[in-house]
Every structure is written in structure tokens, then in C-alpha cells.
Coordinates of C-alpha atoms and ligand atoms in Angstrom, one line a residue:
Chain A
M919 CA -19.5 -45.4 39.6
T920 CA -19.3 -44.2 43.1
T921 CA -18.3 -46.5 45.8
H922 CA -18.4 -46.5 49.6
S923 CA -14.6 -45.9 49.7
E924 CA -15.1 -42.5 48.2
I925 CA -16.0 -41.2 51.6
H926 CA -12.6 -41.0 53.3
D927 CA -12.2 -43.7 55.8
D928 CA -9.9 -41.8 58.2
L929 CA -12.8 -39.9 60.0
S930 CA -13.2 -40.6 63.6
F931 CA -15.4 -38.9 66.2
E932 CA -12.8 -39.6 68.9
D933 CA -9.8 -37.8 67.5
S934 CA -9.1 -35.1 65.0
Y935 CA -12.5 -34.0 63.8
N936 CA -14.9 -31.5 65.3
F937 CA -18.5 -32.4 66.2
A938 CA -20.3 -33.1 62.9
Y939 CA -17.1 -32.7 60.9
L940 CA -17.3 -29.0 60.1
D941 CA -15.3 -26.5 62.1
E942 CA -17.1 -24.1 64.4
Q943 CA -16.7 -21.0 62.1
T944 CA -18.2 -22.8 59.1
K945 CA -21.1 -24.1 61.2
R946 CA -21.8 -20.5 62.5
M947 CA -21.8 -19.2 58.9
I948 CA -24.2 -21.9 57.8
R949 CA -26.3 -21.4 60.9
R950 CA -26.7 -17.7 60.2
A951 CA -27.7 -18.5 56.6
L952 CA -30.3 -21.0 57.9
L953 CA -31.9 -18.4 60.2
K954 CA -32.2 -16.0 57.3
A955 CA -33.6 -18.8 55.1
V956 CA -36.3 -19.5 57.6
A957 CA -37.1 -15.8 58.0
I958 CA -37.5 -15.4 54.3
P959 CA -39.4 -18.5 53.1
G960 CA -38.4 -19.8 49.7
Y961 CA -35.6 -17.2 49.2
Q962 CA -32.2 -18.7 48.3
V963 CA -29.5 -17.5 50.8
P964 CA -26.0 -17.6 49.4
F965 CA -23.4 -19.4 51.7
A966 CA -19.8 -20.4 51.3
S967 CA -20.0 -24.1 50.7
R968 CA -17.1 -26.1 52.1
E969 CA -15.2 -29.0 50.6
M970 CA -16.7 -32.2 52.1
P971 CA -15.0 -35.6 52.1
M972 CA -17.4 -36.7 49.4
P973 CA -17.9 -35.7 45.8
Y974 CA -20.5 -33.1 44.6
G975 CA -23.6 -35.0 43.6
W976 CA -23.5 -36.8 46.9
G977 CA -25.5 -34.2 48.6
T978 CA -22.8 -32.1 50.0
G979 CA -25.2 -29.2 50.4
G980 CA -27.6 -31.4 52.4
V981 CA -24.8 -32.8 54.4
Q982 CA -23.5 -29.3 55.4
V983 CA -27.1 -28.2 56.5
T984 CA -27.5 -31.4 58.5
A985 CA -24.1 -31.0 60.1
A986 CA -24.9 -27.4 61.2
C987 CA -28.3 -28.6 62.7
L988 CA -27.3 -31.8 64.5
V989 CA -27.3 -32.2 68.2
P990 CA -25.9 -35.2 70.0
D991 CA -29.3 -36.8 70.8
D992 CA -30.6 -36.6 67.2
C993 CA -31.7 -39.8 65.5
V994 CA -30.8 -39.4 61.8
K995 CA -32.4 -41.1 58.8
V996 CA -31.0 -40.8 55.2
I997 CA -33.0 -41.7 52.1
D998 CA -32.0 -41.8 48.5
Q999 CA -35.0 -42.0 46.1
G1000 CA -37.0 -43.4 49.0
A1001 CA -34.5 -46.1 50.0
D1002 CA -32.4 -46.3 53.1
D1003 CA -30.0 -48.9 51.8
T1004 CA -28.4 -47.4 48.7
T1005 CA -24.6 -46.8 48.8
N1006 CA -25.2 -43.0 49.0
A1007 CA -27.7 -43.2 51.9
V1008 CA -25.6 -45.7 53.9
S1009 CA -22.4 -43.7 53.5
I1010 CA -24.0 -40.4 54.6
R1011 CA -25.6 -42.1 57.6
S1012 CA -22.3 -43.7 58.6
F1013 CA -20.6 -40.3 58.1
F1014 CA -22.9 -38.7 60.8
E1015 CA -22.6 -41.7 63.1
R1016 CA -18.8 -41.4 63.0
T1017 CA -18.4 -37.6 63.1
A1018 CA -21.3 -36.6 65.4
G1019 CA -21.9 -39.8 67.3
V1020 CA -25.6 -39.6 66.6
A1021 CA -28.0 -42.5 66.5
T1022 CA -29.4 -43.5 63.1
T1023 CA -32.5 -45.2 62.0
E1024 CA -34.4 -46.4 58.9
K1025 CA -37.8 -45.8 60.4
T1026 CA -39.4 -42.5 59.5
T1027 CA -41.3 -42.3 62.8
D1028 CA -38.1 -42.7 64.9
A1029 CA -36.1 -40.0 63.1
S1030 CA -35.6 -36.5 64.4
L1031 CA -33.8 -35.4 61.3
I1032 CA -34.2 -36.9 57.9
Q1033 CA -31.9 -36.1 55.0
T1034 CA -33.3 -36.9 51.6
R1035 CA -32.5 -37.1 48.0
H1036 CA -35.5 -37.0 45.6
R1037 CA -38.3 -38.1 47.9
I1038 CA -40.5 -37.0 50.8
P1039 CA -41.4 -39.9 53.1
E1040 CA -45.0 -41.3 52.7
T1041 CA -45.5 -41.3 56.5
P1042 CA -46.6 -37.8 57.5
L1043 CA -43.9 -35.8 59.2
T1044 CA -44.4 -34.2 62.7
E1045 CA -43.4 -31.0 64.5
D1046 CA -40.5 -32.9 66.1
Q1047 CA -38.8 -33.6 62.8
I1048 CA -36.6 -31.6 60.4
L1049 CA -36.4 -32.6 56.7
V1050 CA -33.2 -31.7 54.9
Y1051 CA -33.2 -31.9 51.1
Q1052 CA -30.2 -32.4 48.9
V1053 CA -30.5 -30.0 46.0
P1054 CA -28.6 -30.1 42.7
I1055 CA -29.9 -27.0 41.1
P1056 CA -31.6 -24.5 43.5
E1057 CA -32.7 -21.9 40.9
P1058 CA -36.1 -22.8 39.4
L1059 CA -35.7 -20.1 36.7
R1060 CA -32.2 -21.3 35.7
F1061 CA -33.4 -23.3 32.6
L1062 CA -35.2 -20.2 31.4
E1063 CA -32.5 -17.7 32.2
P1064 CA -28.9 -18.9 32.7
R1065 CA -27.6 -15.6 34.1
E1066 CA -27.6 -15.4 37.9
T1067 CA -27.8 -11.6 37.9
E1068 CA -31.0 -11.8 35.8
T1069 CA -32.7 -14.6 37.8
R1070 CA -32.0 -12.6 41.0
K1071 CA -33.7 -9.6 39.5
M1072 CA -36.7 -11.7 38.4
H1073 CA -37.1 -12.9 42.0
A1074 CA -36.7 -9.4 43.4
L1075 CA -39.4 -8.0 41.1
T1076 CA -41.6 -11.1 41.3
E1077 CA -41.2 -11.3 37.5
Y1078 CA -42.4 -14.9 37.2
G1079 CA -44.2 -14.7 33.8
L1080 CA -41.6 -16.7 32.0
M1081 CA -42.2 -19.7 34.3
H1082 CA -45.9 -19.7 33.5
V1083 CA -45.1 -19.4 29.8
K1084 CA -42.9 -22.5 30.0
L1085 CA -45.6 -24.5 31.8
Y1086 CA -48.2 -23.3 29.4
E1087 CA -46.0 -24.4 26.4
D1088 CA -46.0 -27.9 28.1
I1089 CA -49.8 -27.8 27.9
S1090 CA -50.0 -26.8 24.3
Q1091 CA -47.4 -29.5 23.3
H1092 CA -48.6 -32.4 25.5
G1093 CA -52.1 -31.5 26.5
H1094 CA -51.0 -31.4 30.1
I1095 CA -48.1 -30.0 32.2
A1096 CA -45.4 -32.5 31.4
T1097 CA -43.0 -31.5 34.2
S1098 CA -43.1 -34.4 36.6
Y1099 CA -40.0 -33.8 38.8
A1100 CA -38.7 -30.6 40.4
Y1101 CA -42.1 -29.1 39.8
P1102 CA -42.0 -25.5 40.8
V1103 CA -43.9 -24.1 43.8
K1104 CA -44.6 -20.7 45.2
V1105 CA -43.8 -20.4 48.9
D1106 CA -45.9 -18.1 51.3
D1107 CA -47.3 -16.3 48.2
R1108 CA -43.9 -14.8 47.4
Y1109 CA -40.9 -16.7 46.1
I1110 CA -41.0 -19.4 43.4
M1111 CA -38.9 -22.3 44.6
D1112 CA -37.4 -25.5 43.2
P1113 CA -38.4 -28.3 45.5
S1114 CA -35.4 -30.4 44.3
P1115 CA -36.0 -33.3 42.0
I1116 CA -38.8 -34.9 44.0
P1117 CA -41.7 -36.4 42.0
K1118 CA -44.6 -33.9 41.8
F1119 CA -46.5 -36.6 43.6
D1120 CA -44.7 -35.3 46.7
N1121 CA -45.4 -31.6 46.2
P1122 CA -48.6 -31.5 48.3
K1123 CA -46.7 -32.9 51.3
M1124 CA -44.7 -29.6 51.5
D1125 CA -47.8 -27.5 52.1
D1126 CA -48.9 -26.9 55.7
C1127 CA -46.2 -29.4 56.8
P1128 CA -45.7 -29.6 60.6
A1129 CA -41.9 -30.3 60.1
L1130 CA -39.3 -27.6 59.3
Q1131 CA -38.0 -28.2 55.7
L1132 CA -34.4 -27.1 54.8
F1133 CA -32.8 -27.2 51.4
G1134 CA -29.0 -27.3 50.8
A1135 CA -27.2 -27.0 47.4
G1136 CA -23.5 -27.5 47.8
R1137 CA -22.1 -26.9 44.4
E1138 CA -24.4 -23.9 43.8
Q1139 CA -23.9 -22.6 47.4
R1140 CA -27.5 -21.9 48.3
I1141 CA -29.6 -22.6 51.4
Y1142 CA -33.4 -22.1 51.5
A1143 CA -36.2 -23.2 53.8
I1144 CA -39.9 -23.7 54.3
P1145 CA -41.0 -23.0 57.9
P1146 CA -43.6 -25.3 59.4
Y1147 CA -47.3 -24.8 58.4
S1148 CA -46.3 -22.6 55.5
K1149 CA -48.4 -22.2 52.3
V1150 CA -46.7 -24.1 49.4
K1151 CA -48.6 -24.0 46.2
S1152 CA -47.6 -25.9 43.0
L1153 CA -47.8 -23.5 40.0
D1154 CA -50.8 -24.2 37.8
F1155 CA -53.6 -22.6 35.8
D1156 CA -57.3 -22.2 36.4
D1157 CA -58.1 -24.4 33.3
Y1158 CA -55.2 -26.8 34.0
P1159 CA -55.0 -27.3 37.8
F1160 CA -52.1 -29.1 39.4
S1161 CA -52.5 -32.8 39.6
Q1162 CA -50.5 -35.4 41.5
L1163 CA -49.0 -38.0 39.2
R1164 CA -49.0 -41.7 40.2
A1165 CA -49.0 -45.0 38.3
P1166 CA -52.5 -46.4 38.5
E1167 CA -51.3 -49.6 40.2
T1168 CA -50.9 -51.0 43.7
C1169 CA -47.6 -52.1 45.4
A1170 CA -46.9 -55.7 44.5
I1171 CA -45.4 -56.2 48.0
C1172 CA -47.6 -54.4 50.5
G1173 CA -50.7 -53.6 48.4
A1174 CA -50.6 -49.9 49.0
D1175 CA -52.7 -48.0 46.5
D1176 CA -51.8 -44.5 47.7
S1177 CA -47.9 -44.5 47.7
Y1178 CA -45.5 -43.4 45.0
L1179 CA -44.4 -46.5 43.1
D1180 CA -41.2 -47.5 41.3
E1181 CA -41.6 -49.7 38.2
M1182 CA -39.3 -52.7 38.2
I1183 CA -38.5 -55.1 35.3
I1184 CA -38.6 -58.6 36.8
D1185 CA -37.7 -60.9 33.9
D1186 CA -36.2 -61.0 30.5
D1187 CA -39.7 -61.1 28.9
G1188 CA -40.4 -57.5 29.9
G1189 CA -42.5 -58.5 32.9
R1190 CA -43.0 -55.6 35.3
M1191 CA -44.1 -54.9 38.8
F1192 CA -44.7 -51.9 40.8
V1193 CA -43.4 -51.4 44.4
C1194 CA -43.4 -48.6 46.9
S1195 CA -40.4 -46.3 46.4
D1196 CA -40.4 -45.5 50.1
T1197 CA -38.9 -48.7 51.5
D1198 CA -39.6 -48.0 55.2
F1199 CA -43.3 -47.2 54.4
C1200 CA -43.6 -50.5 52.5
A1201 CA -41.8 -52.5 55.3
S1202 CA -44.0 -51.0 58.0
R1203 CA -47.1 -52.0 56.0
Q1204 CA -45.8 -55.5 55.6
N1205 CA -45.2 -55.7 59.4
E1206 CA -48.7 -54.4 60.1
Q1207 CA -50.1 -57.1 57.9
G1208 CA -48.3 -59.7 59.8
F1209 CA -45.7 -61.0 57.3
E1210 CA -42.0 -60.6 57.2
P1211 CA -40.4 -58.2 54.6
A1212 CA -38.9 -60.1 51.7
E1213 CA -35.5 -58.9 52.7
V1214 CA -34.6 -57.7 56.1
A1215 CA -32.0 -54.9 56.2
S1216 CA -29.1 -55.7 58.4
Chain B
M75 CA -8.9 -7.7 80.5
D76 CA -10.0 -9.0 83.9
A77 CA -10.9 -12.6 84.8
S78 CA -14.7 -12.1 84.5
S79 CA -14.5 -11.5 80.8
L80 CA -12.8 -14.8 80.3
S81 CA -15.5 -16.8 82.2
G82 CA -19.1 -17.3 81.6
G83 CA -18.8 -18.7 78.1
F84 CA -19.5 -22.2 76.7
V85 CA -17.5 -25.0 78.4
D86 CA -18.0 -27.5 75.5
H87 CA -18.4 -25.0 72.7
A88 CA -19.2 -27.5 69.8
V89 CA -21.9 -29.3 71.6
Q90 CA -23.4 -26.3 73.6
S91 CA -23.5 -24.1 70.5
A92 CA -25.1 -27.0 68.5
T93 CA -27.8 -27.4 71.1
A94 CA -28.3 -23.6 71.4
F95 CA -28.5 -23.3 67.6
R96 CA -31.2 -26.0 67.4
D97 CA -33.3 -24.0 69.8
L98 CA -32.6 -20.7 67.9
L99 CA -33.6 -22.5 64.6
Q100 CA -36.8 -23.8 66.1
A101 CA -37.5 -20.4 67.7
M102 CA -37.2 -18.7 64.3
A103 CA -39.2 -21.4 62.6
R104 CA -42.0 -21.3 65.2
P105 CA -42.3 -17.6 66.0
G106 CA -43.6 -16.8 69.4
L107 CA -42.7 -20.1 71.0
I108 CA -40.6 -19.5 74.1
F109 CA -37.4 -21.4 74.7
T110 CA -35.2 -21.7 77.8
M111 CA -31.5 -21.2 77.1
N112 CA -28.5 -21.9 79.3
G113 CA -24.8 -22.2 79.3
T114 CA -23.5 -18.6 79.5
E115 CA -23.1 -16.1 82.3
P116 CA -22.5 -12.8 80.6
P117 CA -21.7 -9.5 82.5
A118 CA -24.8 -7.5 83.5
P119 CA -27.1 -6.4 82.1
L120 CA -26.7 -8.9 79.2
S121 CA -29.1 -11.8 79.8
I122 CA -28.2 -15.5 79.6
A123 CA -30.4 -15.9 76.5
A124 CA -28.7 -12.9 74.8
G125 CA -25.3 -14.3 75.7
V126 CA -26.2 -17.7 74.3
A127 CA -27.4 -16.1 71.0
V128 CA -24.3 -14.0 70.7
L129 CA -21.9 -16.9 71.4
T130 CA -23.8 -19.2 69.0
L131 CA -24.1 -16.8 66.0
C132 CA -21.4 -14.1 66.2
D133 CA -17.7 -14.3 65.3
A134 CA -15.0 -12.2 63.5
D135 CA -17.2 -12.1 60.4
T136 CA -20.1 -10.3 62.1
M137 CA -20.4 -6.7 63.1
I138 CA -22.1 -6.1 66.5
Y139 CA -23.8 -2.9 67.5
L140 CA -24.2 -2.4 71.3
A141 CA -27.0 -0.1 72.4
P142 CA -26.1 2.3 75.3
S143 CA -27.6 0.1 78.0
V144 CA -25.3 -2.8 77.2
D145 CA -22.3 -0.8 76.0
N146 CA -19.9 -1.2 78.9
D147 CA -16.3 -2.4 79.3
D148 CA -17.2 -5.7 80.8
I149 CA -19.7 -6.6 78.0
R150 CA -17.3 -5.4 75.3
S151 CA -14.5 -7.5 76.8
W152 CA -16.7 -10.5 77.2
V153 CA -18.1 -10.4 73.7
A154 CA -14.7 -9.7 72.2
F155 CA -13.0 -12.5 74.1
H156 CA -15.7 -15.2 73.3
T157 CA -16.5 -14.3 69.8
G158 CA -13.8 -12.1 68.3
A159 CA -16.6 -10.0 66.7
P160 CA -15.8 -6.4 65.8
F161 CA -18.1 -3.6 67.2
A162 CA -19.7 -1.3 64.7
S163 CA -22.2 1.5 64.2
S164 CA -25.9 0.6 63.8
R165 CA -25.8 1.4 60.1
V166 CA -23.5 -1.5 59.3
A167 CA -24.5 -4.0 62.1
D168 CA -25.2 -7.6 61.4
F169 CA -26.3 -8.0 65.0
A170 CA -27.6 -5.4 67.4
I171 CA -28.0 -5.9 71.1
G172 CA -30.1 -3.7 73.4
K173 CA -33.5 -3.1 75.0
W174 CA -36.6 -3.0 72.8
D175 CA -37.1 0.7 73.3
E176 CA -33.5 1.5 72.5
L177 CA -33.4 -0.5 69.3
F178 CA -36.8 0.9 68.3
E179 CA -35.3 4.4 68.3
I180 CA -32.5 3.5 65.9
K181 CA -33.8 3.7 62.3
D182 CA -30.7 2.8 60.2
F183 CA -30.1 -0.9 60.8
P184 CA -29.6 -2.7 57.5
A185 CA -32.8 -4.2 56.1
G186 CA -31.2 -5.9 53.0
N187 CA -32.1 -5.0 49.4
D188 CA -34.5 -6.4 46.9
E189 CA -32.0 -8.8 45.4
Y190 CA -30.4 -9.7 48.8
P191 CA -33.0 -9.3 51.5
D192 CA -30.8 -11.5 53.7
R193 CA -28.2 -8.7 54.1
S194 CA -30.1 -7.4 57.1
A195 CA -29.5 -6.9 60.8
T196 CA -30.8 -9.3 63.4
L197 CA -31.8 -7.4 66.5
I198 CA -31.2 -9.2 69.8
C199 CA -33.8 -7.4 71.8
S200 CA -34.3 -7.6 75.5
L201 CA -37.7 -7.3 77.2
P202 CA -38.5 -7.2 80.9
A203 CA -40.4 -10.5 80.6
L204 CA -41.2 -12.9 77.8
V205 CA -44.6 -14.3 78.3
A206 CA -47.7 -15.2 76.4
G207 CA -49.9 -12.1 76.1
K208 CA -52.1 -9.8 74.2
T209 CA -50.3 -9.7 70.9
R210 CA -51.5 -12.2 68.3
L211 CA -48.8 -13.6 66.0
T212 CA -49.8 -15.2 62.6
G213 CA -47.8 -16.3 59.6
P214 CA -45.3 -18.9 58.4
G215 CA -44.3 -21.3 61.2
I216 CA -47.5 -20.8 63.1
K217 CA -50.5 -23.1 63.1
G218 CA -53.4 -20.9 63.9
A219 CA -51.9 -18.2 66.2
H220 CA -49.2 -17.7 68.9
W221 CA -49.5 -15.0 71.6
L222 CA -46.9 -12.9 73.2
D223 CA -46.9 -9.8 75.4
L224 CA -45.1 -7.3 73.1
P225 CA -44.6 -3.5 73.3
D226 CA -45.7 -1.4 70.3
G227 CA -43.4 -0.9 67.4
G228 CA -42.6 -4.4 66.3
D229 CA -43.6 -3.7 62.7
E230 CA -41.5 -0.6 62.4
M231 CA -38.4 -2.3 64.0
R232 CA -38.7 -5.1 61.5
R233 CA -39.6 -2.8 58.6
V234 CA -42.4 -5.2 57.5
D235 CA -43.4 -2.6 54.9
L236 CA -40.3 -3.5 53.0
Y237 CA -40.9 -7.3 52.8
P238 CA -39.0 -9.5 51.7
C239 CA -36.5 -6.9 53.0
G240 CA -36.7 -6.2 56.7
R241 CA -35.1 -7.3 60.0
D242 CA -35.6 -10.3 62.3
L243 CA -35.9 -10.1 66.1
I244 CA -34.5 -12.4 68.7
L245 CA -36.4 -11.6 71.9
T246 CA -34.7 -12.2 75.2
A247 CA -35.6 -11.9 78.9
G248 CA -33.4 -13.6 81.4
D249 CA -32.9 -17.2 80.2
Q250 CA -36.1 -17.0 77.9
L251 CA -35.8 -16.6 74.2
A252 CA -38.3 -16.3 71.3
A253 CA -38.0 -15.0 67.7
L254 CA -40.0 -12.7 65.6
P255 CA -39.0 -12.9 61.9
R256 CA -40.1 -10.2 59.4
T257 CA -42.8 -12.5 58.0
I258 CA -45.0 -12.5 61.1
H259 CA -48.2 -10.4 61.2
L260 CA -48.9 -8.8 64.6
E261 CA -52.3 -7.7 66.0
T262 CA -52.9 -6.4 69.4
G263 CA -56.4 -7.2 70.7
Ligands
ZN539 ZN1 -45.4 -51.3 49.3

């Protein structure tokens, strides 16, 4: 189990630490990688990932990308599977409050930079926002080919046949493409890219998105990007077109019939209900409808 | 080293370079949009915008090529003092600084390779003015089209024929800055 205390408590914006924690040389190195990533959409730029005061799996890649991008007047939102109030999200938010002195928010519409693990907010993003994804495994071809030298060649030669074979095997086994998370996309008609483990329900939000999208993988030391208004196409076949996957239910709290839902077990008899995975989206809908959220975050 | 090479840099480096980088990031992500930069006073004829880009991106790990128009003692001292970056020939440069016409003439800036297209030079390229104009820019980062007044040769400088290899341009004029990554398609109407 991870706990809040795993992020060192001795960080303070006032004294020993630099703006946004990282030293200037590290930020410059990450910033150069970010510019290359934006200039070559979907290509994974290697970078020298630094030790962060939190374990891998806590989004150290995303944290480093965010740290290199932050300015003092940013307003930062952090979500973990759609929620702002998990230990992970709260800790990362507090890390940036303490090390960069930035404001934070849980409201998607108030945020200038959103760091995310495993979801894209339901509320459409704008040109004034940056979305930073935490990425565990950046290489979409890795489960087909474990050798980095080989996957790099495959990207260089646009040799993406294996990926289509894998998806087609899905179809012959299951009658449809069973991949429902980290569903591969092609960016700007060139690179196949792993969108991180977001549900494929979120894939269409990446296409023609007004916000800049940045991806950071800490352990694997890769940064990649999708510039605003770029073409992002989920891989599919003429006879099996891509389809968004969503439980055919409505949110039990706000009644949304178009949001991505989490299934919750509510009693010992196996009773279930479906609620929005995006907690801010659900809360705003409740406010609009004139009733208080069941639980107000402090 | 005289006093002028010590001045004209960022006063609050961490915050000024963070703010400058955010503009550089947005410039590269939204090619053709023009940003106003500030915070440096480099020796002539280096512009404020070029000075900001150099101080934000360059350090001991990056090789800088200076084209003849900016290759003077004052600029060398200023860049060396504020960044620690080594100077190098065009063939191995990570960053190159000069006028558009000068950089256009140099053909051997790195353009990366098929497996590492990021191992390419970024050309910090000065223009007499940076204004909306007759060149139509389309591609990633642009909704519809952006327009700039650009000289001929932008495709050759960026080596767009080699995509995804190629080079990216940071365009500067005074305190104005825009970017032209290798992805962008140019048409002059
Ligand atoms: Zn809801």
C-alpha cells in the first residue's frame, strides 16, 4: 500500500528546493525533449529521468513533465482514474503547491494544467489548457516485440503490420477488438502511439483537441506529445471500425448518459450501481441540477 | 570578459526561464503564432527573443553554432557566461543562431536519423520582422491555417523531405518569436 507519507515531507518552497523541485539543468533537458516531442507528434523522445521524491508508479514521468512546464500563475488539477481525491492525486497536487507555489483546483474548467492518470476529463478541454498524462509503458509495440532496438526500427520503417495482426486476432477470438484500455492510435498519419491506460471511450477526445497533450514515462524515460488540433486515429479495420465502449447505463448520482461510468458494488447481495468516473464532471452536473453533491470535498 | 557580458541575463532564472519556456512550448505547439518575449538584453545584433531562447534552452550539454553575423566576441562571452554552452561547427550543432539567409546557405546541420529523428539541430533564425503575411501554414497545432511573412527556403532549411527527420525553426525579430517545426506545410499565395 502506498501512503501519503511516501512523498517526503521535508519539501518546502521557501527554502532548499528550486522552483517546481527540479534543478534548472534537469528542467532544460526535459524542456528540450518536450519541444522535440511537439515537433514530431507521437514520436517517443528519450530523456534522462530523474529520481523524484515518490516511487515509480506514482507518475514520476508526468510529474517531471509538469514540473518542466509550470509557471507561477498556473492552476493545477490532478486526477487519478477520474477522481481528484485519491491519495495519489492529492499528494501530487500538494507536491506542486509546496514546490512551485501554484494554485490548485478540482474543477476542470478552472485548470490551466491537468495531470492525469488513466482518464481524459469529460468536460471538453480548451486552447488555454495543457493535459499531462502519466504513462507506465510508452511503447505500443512492446507486448509484440520486447527488444527496444527492434521496436525503434519498426517505428522508423512504419512497420506496423504486427499491431494490426494482434488486433485482428482479437476479432477472430472474441468477435470484436477486445482491447479496451491503452488502445493504440496513429498520430498525424505517422507514428503509432500508446495513449496510456485510458479507456478507449476516451480515445476520440484526443483527436482534434484544442489543448496540448503531453505524455511522460518516468521509469521508461520517454516523453511524447500530441500538438493541438492534430489528427489522432484509433487503429481499426474497414469491416471492424473503432467503437467507443461504455456501459449502457446512466449515472446513479447525476443521471448522465454520455459519461464514462465506474461500476460500484453497493451491498453484500451483489447490488450494483454505475456512477461517473469523472468526479468533477458528476459534481458540476449535480450543482447545475440544484442539489448538493452527496459528499463535498474539503 | 567585460561587464557587458555579465549583464543582460535573467534576474530570477528559475521563474523567468519557466515563463519563457511556456511561451516557447506554445509557440512550437501552435506554429505561426507570434509571442512577445522579454527578460534579456544580449549584445547586438542578437535579439531579445533569440537571447531568451538561448538562455532558456542552452547549457553545457548543447553545442551552439554562431553564424558570421552573430559571431563576435561580445556575443560569445555573453552566451558562454550565461549558458556555459560550447561553440561548435554547423555539422554537430544542437542549436544554430543567425539570419535566415545565412542559415539557409548551410546544408550540414544535423537532421536526425530514422530511429532518432530528435537528434537534429534547432535553428534560431532571425528575420527583419515577424508579422502575419503571405505564407500559409497548415499542419499539427493549427486549426485551419496560420499566416506569416516568410522568405523562400523554409522547406529546404527544415529538410521536410526527410520527415520525420528534419529541423525545427525558432523565428525571432526583436522581442517577437514564433516557431516552425518540421511538420508544417508552407504555401505562398
Ligand atoms: Zn454522474
